[in-house]
PDB file of C-alpha atoms in Angstrom:
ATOM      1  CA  UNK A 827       0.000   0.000   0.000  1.00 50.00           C
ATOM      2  CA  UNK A 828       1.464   3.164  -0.636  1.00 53.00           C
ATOM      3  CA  UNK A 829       1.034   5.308   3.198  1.00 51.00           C
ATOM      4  CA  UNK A 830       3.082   8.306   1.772  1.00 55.00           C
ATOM      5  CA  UNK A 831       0.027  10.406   0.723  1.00 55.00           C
ATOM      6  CA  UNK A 832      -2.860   8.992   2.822  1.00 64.00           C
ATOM      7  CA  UNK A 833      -0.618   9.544   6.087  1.00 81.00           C
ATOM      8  CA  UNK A 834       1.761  11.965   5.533  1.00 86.00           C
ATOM      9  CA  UNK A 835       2.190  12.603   9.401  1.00 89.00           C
ATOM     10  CA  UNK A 836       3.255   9.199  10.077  1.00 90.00           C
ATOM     11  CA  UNK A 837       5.682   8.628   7.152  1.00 89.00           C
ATOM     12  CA  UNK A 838       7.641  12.322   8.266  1.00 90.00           C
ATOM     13  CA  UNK A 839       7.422  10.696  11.615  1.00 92.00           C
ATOM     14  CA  UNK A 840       9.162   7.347  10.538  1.00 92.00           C
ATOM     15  CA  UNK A 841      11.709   9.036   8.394  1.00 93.00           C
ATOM     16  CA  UNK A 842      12.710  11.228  10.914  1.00 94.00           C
ATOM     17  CA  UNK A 843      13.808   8.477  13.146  1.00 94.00           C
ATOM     18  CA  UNK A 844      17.732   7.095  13.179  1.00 95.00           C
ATOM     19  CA  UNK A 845      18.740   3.644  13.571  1.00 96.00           C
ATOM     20  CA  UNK A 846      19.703   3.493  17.327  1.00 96.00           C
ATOM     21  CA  UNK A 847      17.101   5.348  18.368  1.00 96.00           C
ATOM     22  CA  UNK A 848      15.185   4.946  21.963  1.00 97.00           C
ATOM     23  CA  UNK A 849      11.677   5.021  21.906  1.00 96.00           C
ATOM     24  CA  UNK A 850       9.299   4.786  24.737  1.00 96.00           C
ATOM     25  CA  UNK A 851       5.645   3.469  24.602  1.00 96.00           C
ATOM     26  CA  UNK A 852       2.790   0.928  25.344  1.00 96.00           C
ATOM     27  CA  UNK A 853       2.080  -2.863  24.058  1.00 97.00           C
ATOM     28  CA  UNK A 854      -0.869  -2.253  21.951  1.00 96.00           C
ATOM     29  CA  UNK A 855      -1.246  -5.821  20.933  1.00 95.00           C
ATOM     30  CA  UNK A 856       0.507  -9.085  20.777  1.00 96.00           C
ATOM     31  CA  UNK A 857       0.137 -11.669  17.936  1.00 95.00           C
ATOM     32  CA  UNK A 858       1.973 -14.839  17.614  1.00 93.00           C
ATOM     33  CA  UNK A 859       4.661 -13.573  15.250  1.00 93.00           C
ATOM     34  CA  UNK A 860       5.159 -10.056  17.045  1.00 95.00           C
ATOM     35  CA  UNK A 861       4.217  -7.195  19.274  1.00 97.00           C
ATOM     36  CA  UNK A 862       2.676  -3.904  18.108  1.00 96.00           C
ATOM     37  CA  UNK A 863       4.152  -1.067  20.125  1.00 97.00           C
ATOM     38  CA  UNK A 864       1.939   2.366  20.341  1.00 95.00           C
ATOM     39  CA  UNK A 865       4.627   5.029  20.504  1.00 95.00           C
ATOM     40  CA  UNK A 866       4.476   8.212  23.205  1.00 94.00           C
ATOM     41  CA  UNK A 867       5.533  10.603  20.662  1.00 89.00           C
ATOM     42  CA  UNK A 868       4.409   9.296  17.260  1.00 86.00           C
ATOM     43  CA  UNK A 869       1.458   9.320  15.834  1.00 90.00           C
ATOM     44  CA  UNK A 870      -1.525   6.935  15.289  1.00 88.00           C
ATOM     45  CA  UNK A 871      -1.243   4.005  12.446  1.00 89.00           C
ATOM     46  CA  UNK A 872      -4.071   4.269  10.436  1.00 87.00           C
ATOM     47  CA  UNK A 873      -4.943   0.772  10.492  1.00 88.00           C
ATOM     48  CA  UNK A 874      -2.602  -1.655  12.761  1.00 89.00           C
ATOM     49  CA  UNK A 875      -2.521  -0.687  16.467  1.00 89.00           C
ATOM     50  CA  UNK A 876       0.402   0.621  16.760  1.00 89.00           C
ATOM     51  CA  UNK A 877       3.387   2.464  15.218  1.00 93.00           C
ATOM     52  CA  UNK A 878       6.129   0.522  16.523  1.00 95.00           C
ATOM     53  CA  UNK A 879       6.212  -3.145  15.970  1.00 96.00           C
ATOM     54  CA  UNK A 880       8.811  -6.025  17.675  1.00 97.00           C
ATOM     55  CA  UNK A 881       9.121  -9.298  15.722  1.00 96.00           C
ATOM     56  CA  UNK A 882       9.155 -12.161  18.259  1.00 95.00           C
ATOM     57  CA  UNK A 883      13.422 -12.748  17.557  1.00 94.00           C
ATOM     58  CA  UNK A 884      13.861  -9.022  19.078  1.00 96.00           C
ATOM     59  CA  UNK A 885      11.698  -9.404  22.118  1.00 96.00           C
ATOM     60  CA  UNK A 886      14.577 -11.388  24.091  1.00 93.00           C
ATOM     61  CA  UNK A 887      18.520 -12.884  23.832  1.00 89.00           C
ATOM     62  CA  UNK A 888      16.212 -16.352  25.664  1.00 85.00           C
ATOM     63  CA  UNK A 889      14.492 -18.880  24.163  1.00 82.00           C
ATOM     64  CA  UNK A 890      10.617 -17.759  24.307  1.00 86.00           C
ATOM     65  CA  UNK A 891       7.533 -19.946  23.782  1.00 88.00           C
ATOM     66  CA  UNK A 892       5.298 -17.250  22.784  1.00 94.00           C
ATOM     67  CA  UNK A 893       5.281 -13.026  23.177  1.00 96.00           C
ATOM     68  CA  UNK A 894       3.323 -13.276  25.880  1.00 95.00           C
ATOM     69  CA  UNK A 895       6.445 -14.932  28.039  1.00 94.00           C
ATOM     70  CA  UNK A 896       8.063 -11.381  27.348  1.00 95.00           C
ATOM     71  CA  UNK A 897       5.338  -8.251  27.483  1.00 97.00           C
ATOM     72  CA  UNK A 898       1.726  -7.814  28.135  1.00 97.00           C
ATOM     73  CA  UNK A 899      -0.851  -5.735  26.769  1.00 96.00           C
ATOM     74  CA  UNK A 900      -0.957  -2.541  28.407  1.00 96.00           C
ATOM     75  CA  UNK A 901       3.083  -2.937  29.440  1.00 97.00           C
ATOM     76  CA  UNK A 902       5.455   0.063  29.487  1.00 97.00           C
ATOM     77  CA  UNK A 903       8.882  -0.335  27.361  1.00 97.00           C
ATOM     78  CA  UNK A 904      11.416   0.798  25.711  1.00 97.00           C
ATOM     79  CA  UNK A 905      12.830  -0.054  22.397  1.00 97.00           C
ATOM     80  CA  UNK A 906      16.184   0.478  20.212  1.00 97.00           C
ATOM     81  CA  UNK A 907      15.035   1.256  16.311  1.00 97.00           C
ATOM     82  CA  UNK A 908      16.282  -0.565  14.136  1.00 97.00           C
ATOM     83  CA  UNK A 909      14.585   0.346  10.777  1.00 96.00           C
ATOM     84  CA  UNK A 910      11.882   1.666   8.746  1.00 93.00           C
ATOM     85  CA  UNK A 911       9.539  -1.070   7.584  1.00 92.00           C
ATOM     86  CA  UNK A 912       8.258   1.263   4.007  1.00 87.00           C
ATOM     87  CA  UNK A 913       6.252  -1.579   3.377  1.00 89.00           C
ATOM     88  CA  UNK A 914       3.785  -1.434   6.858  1.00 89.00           C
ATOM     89  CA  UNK A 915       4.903   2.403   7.187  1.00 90.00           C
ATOM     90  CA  UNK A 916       5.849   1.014  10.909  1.00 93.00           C
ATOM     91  CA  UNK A 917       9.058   1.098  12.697  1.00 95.00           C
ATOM     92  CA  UNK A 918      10.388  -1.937  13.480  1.00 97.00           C
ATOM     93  CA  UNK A 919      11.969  -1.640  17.153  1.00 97.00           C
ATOM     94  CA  UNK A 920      14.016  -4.569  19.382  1.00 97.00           C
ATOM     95  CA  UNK A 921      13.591  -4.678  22.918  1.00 97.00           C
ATOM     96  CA  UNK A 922      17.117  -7.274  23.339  1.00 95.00           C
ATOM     97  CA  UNK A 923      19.213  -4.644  22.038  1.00 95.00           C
ATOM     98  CA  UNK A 924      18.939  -2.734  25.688  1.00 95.00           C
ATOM     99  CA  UNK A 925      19.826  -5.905  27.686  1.00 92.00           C
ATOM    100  CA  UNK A 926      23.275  -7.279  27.484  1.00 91.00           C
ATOM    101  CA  UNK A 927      23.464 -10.946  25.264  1.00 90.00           C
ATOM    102  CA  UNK A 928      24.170 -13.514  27.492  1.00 92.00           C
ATOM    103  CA  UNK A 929      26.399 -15.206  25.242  1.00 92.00           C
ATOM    104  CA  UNK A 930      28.868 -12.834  24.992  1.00 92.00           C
ATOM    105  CA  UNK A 931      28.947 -12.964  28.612  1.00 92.00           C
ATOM    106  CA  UNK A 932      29.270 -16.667  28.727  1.00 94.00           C
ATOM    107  CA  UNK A 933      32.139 -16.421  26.153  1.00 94.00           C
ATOM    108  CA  UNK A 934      34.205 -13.823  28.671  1.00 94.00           C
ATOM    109  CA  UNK A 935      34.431 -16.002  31.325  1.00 94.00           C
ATOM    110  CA  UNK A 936      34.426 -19.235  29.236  1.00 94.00           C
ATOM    111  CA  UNK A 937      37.506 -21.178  27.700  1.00 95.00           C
ATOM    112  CA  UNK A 938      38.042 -24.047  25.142  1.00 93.00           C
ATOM    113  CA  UNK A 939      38.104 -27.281  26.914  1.00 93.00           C
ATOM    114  CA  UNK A 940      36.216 -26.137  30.160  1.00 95.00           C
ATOM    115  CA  UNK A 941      33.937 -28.476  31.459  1.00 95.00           C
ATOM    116  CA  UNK A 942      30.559 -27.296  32.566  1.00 95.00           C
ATOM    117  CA  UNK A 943      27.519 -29.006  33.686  1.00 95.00           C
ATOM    118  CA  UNK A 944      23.778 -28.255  31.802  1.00 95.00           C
ATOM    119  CA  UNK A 945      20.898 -29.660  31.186  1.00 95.00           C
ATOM    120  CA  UNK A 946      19.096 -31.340  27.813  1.00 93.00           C
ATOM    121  CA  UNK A 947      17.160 -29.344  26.260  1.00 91.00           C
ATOM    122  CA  UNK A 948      16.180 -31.223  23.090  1.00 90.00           C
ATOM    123  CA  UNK A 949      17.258 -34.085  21.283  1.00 88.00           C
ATOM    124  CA  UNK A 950      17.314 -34.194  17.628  1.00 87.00           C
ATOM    125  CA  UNK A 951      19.405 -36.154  14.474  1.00 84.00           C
ATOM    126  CA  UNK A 952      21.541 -33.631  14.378  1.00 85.00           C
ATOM    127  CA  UNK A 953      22.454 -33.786  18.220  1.00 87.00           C
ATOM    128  CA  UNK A 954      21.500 -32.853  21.338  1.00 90.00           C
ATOM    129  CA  UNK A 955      21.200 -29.246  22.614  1.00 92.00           C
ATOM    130  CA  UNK A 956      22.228 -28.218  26.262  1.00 94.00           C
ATOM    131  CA  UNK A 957      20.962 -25.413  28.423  1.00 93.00           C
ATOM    132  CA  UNK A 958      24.076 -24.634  29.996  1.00 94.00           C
ATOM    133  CA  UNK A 959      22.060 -21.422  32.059  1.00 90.00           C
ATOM    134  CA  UNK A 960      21.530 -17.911  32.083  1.00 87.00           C
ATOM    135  CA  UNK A 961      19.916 -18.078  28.567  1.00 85.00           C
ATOM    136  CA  UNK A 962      22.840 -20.005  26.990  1.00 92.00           C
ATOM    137  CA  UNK A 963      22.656 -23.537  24.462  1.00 93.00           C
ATOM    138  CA  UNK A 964      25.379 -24.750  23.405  1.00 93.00           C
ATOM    139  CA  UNK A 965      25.203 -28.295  20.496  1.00 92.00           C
ATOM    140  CA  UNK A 966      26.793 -31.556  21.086  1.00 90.00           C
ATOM    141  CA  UNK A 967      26.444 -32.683  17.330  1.00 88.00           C
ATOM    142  CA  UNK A 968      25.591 -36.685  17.122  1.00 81.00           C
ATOM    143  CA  UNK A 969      28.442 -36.886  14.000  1.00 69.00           C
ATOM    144  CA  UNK A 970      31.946 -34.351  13.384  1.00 56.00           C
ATOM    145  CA  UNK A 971      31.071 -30.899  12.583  1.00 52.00           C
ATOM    146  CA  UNK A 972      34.274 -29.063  11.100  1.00 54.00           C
ATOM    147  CA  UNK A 973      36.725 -31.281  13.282  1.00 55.00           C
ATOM    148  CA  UNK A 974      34.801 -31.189  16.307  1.00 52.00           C
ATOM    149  CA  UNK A 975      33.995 -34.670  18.079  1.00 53.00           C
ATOM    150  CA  UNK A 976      30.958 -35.923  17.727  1.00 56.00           C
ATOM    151  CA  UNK A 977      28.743 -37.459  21.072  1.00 56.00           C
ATOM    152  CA  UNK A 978      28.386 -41.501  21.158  1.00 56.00           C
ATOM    153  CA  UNK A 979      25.469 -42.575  18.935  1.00 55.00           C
ATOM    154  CA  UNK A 980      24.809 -44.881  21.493  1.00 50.00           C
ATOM    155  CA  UNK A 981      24.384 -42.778  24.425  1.00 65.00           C
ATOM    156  CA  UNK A 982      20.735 -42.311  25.398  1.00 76.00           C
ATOM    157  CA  UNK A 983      19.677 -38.401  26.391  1.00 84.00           C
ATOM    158  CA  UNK A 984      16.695 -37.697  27.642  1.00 88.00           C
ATOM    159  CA  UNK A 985      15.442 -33.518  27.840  1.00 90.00           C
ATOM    160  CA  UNK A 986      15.751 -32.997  31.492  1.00 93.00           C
ATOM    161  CA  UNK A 987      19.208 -34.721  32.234  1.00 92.00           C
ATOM    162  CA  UNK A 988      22.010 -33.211  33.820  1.00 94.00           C
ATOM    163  CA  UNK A 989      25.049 -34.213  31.968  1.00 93.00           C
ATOM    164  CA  UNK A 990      28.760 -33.235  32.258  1.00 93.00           C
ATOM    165  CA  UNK A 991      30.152 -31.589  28.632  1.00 93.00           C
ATOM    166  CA  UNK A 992      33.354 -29.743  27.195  1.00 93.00           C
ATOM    167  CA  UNK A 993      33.660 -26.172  25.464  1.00 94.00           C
ATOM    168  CA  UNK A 994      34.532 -27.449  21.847  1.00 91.00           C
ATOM    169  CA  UNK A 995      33.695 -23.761  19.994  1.00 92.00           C
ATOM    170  CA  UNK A 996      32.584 -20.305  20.663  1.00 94.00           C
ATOM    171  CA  UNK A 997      31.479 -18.764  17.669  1.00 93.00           C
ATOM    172  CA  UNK A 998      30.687 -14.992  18.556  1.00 91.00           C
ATOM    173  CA  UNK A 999      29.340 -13.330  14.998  1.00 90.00           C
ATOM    174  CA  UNK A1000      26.963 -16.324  14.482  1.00 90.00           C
ATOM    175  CA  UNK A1001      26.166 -16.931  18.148  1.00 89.00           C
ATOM    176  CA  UNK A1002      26.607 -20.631  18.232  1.00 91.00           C
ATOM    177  CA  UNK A1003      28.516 -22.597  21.060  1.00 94.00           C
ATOM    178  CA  UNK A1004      29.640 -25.927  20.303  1.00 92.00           C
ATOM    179  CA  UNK A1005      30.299 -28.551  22.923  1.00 92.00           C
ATOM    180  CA  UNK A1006      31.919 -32.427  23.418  1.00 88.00           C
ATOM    181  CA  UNK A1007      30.771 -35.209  25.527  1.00 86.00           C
ATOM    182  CA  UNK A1008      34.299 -35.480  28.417  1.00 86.00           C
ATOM    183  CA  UNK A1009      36.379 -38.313  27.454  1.00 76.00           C
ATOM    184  CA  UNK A1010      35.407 -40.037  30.445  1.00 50.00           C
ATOM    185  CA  UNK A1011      31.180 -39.531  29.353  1.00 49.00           C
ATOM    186  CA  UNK A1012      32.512 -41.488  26.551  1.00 44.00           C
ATOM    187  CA  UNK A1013      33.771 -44.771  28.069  1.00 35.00           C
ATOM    188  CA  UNK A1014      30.864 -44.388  30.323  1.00 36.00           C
ATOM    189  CA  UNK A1015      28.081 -45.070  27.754  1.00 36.00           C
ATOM    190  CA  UNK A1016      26.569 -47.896  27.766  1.00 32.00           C
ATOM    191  CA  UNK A1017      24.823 -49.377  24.719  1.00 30.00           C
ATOM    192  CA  UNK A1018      21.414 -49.799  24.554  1.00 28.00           C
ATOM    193  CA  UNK A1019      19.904 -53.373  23.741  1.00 30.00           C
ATOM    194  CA  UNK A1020      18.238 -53.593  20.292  1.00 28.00           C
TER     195      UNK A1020
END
């Protein structure tokens, strides 16, 4: 739709605003695959209920189930800007971008080869992903990933279980934290009848 001459307040408004911004307002609504934000100081969207609008990857650095685990309707916040969506005249805003990422974090005080303690999260073909806390998952892939050991096939995970792993990778750009099974895991496993 072109918004440029049916709402020429709003699109002055959105152009005027620089990536990096802070903007304050309300939660306005919350659909599964984002939150509409009404904005203190722009104005009214002529047909979606709010100005502003977080996509569900920018409401938190954490693993979230739904919106809903992050805001509420009628909720106070403020938001970084990260761009002008032309298409929905709306700006698109990130509420993660004022907390600090946990992963970097975890990589400061982590090294290669530590040995930390988490917890399954899921299990899948590919591996099995550990919640090693405060927002961080790290992968212990099932086969070699890039020269990195892979876990037993034969060891059984279940989501829940505390196990014992080793820092394999950190990768900060892409966010991803590989992991290993401890050499001792290893002779532990026992295989499983078939």
């Amino acid at each position: 739709m072109d918004w440029q001459p049916e709402s020429a307040e709003l699109w002055a408004f959105l152009e005027s605003l620089n990536r990096g911004d802070i903007l304050s307002g309300t939660v306005a609504a919350i659909e599964r695959f984002g939150v509409f934000v009404a904005l203190d100081d722009g104005p009214c969207h002529p047909t979606l209920p709010g100005v502003g609008f977080i996509v569900v990857p920018e409401l938190s650095w954490r693993h979230i189930d739904a919106p809903t685990d992050v805001v509420q309707v009628g909720q106070r916040v403020s938001c970084e800007f990260l761009q002008f969506d032309t298409f929905n005249a709306e700006a698109r805003l990130s509420l993660k971008a004022l907390e600090p990422d946990p992963l970097q974090a975890f990589a400061d005080r982590t090294v290669v080869g530590q040995e930390l303690r988490g917890t399954v999260e899921k299990v899948l073909p590919i591996g099995i992903f550990v919640d090693l806390g405060d927002g961080v998952v790290g992968l212990v892939p099932f086969r070699e990933v890039h020269g990195r050991p892979a876990a037993s096939p034969v060891e059984d995970f279940e989501v829940g279980e505390e196990i014992a792993v080793v820092v394999a990778e950190i990768e900060r750009p892409t966010r991803r934290v590989f992991l290993a099974r401890p050499e001792s895991a290893h002779h532990a496993a026992v295989a499983l009848p078939t």
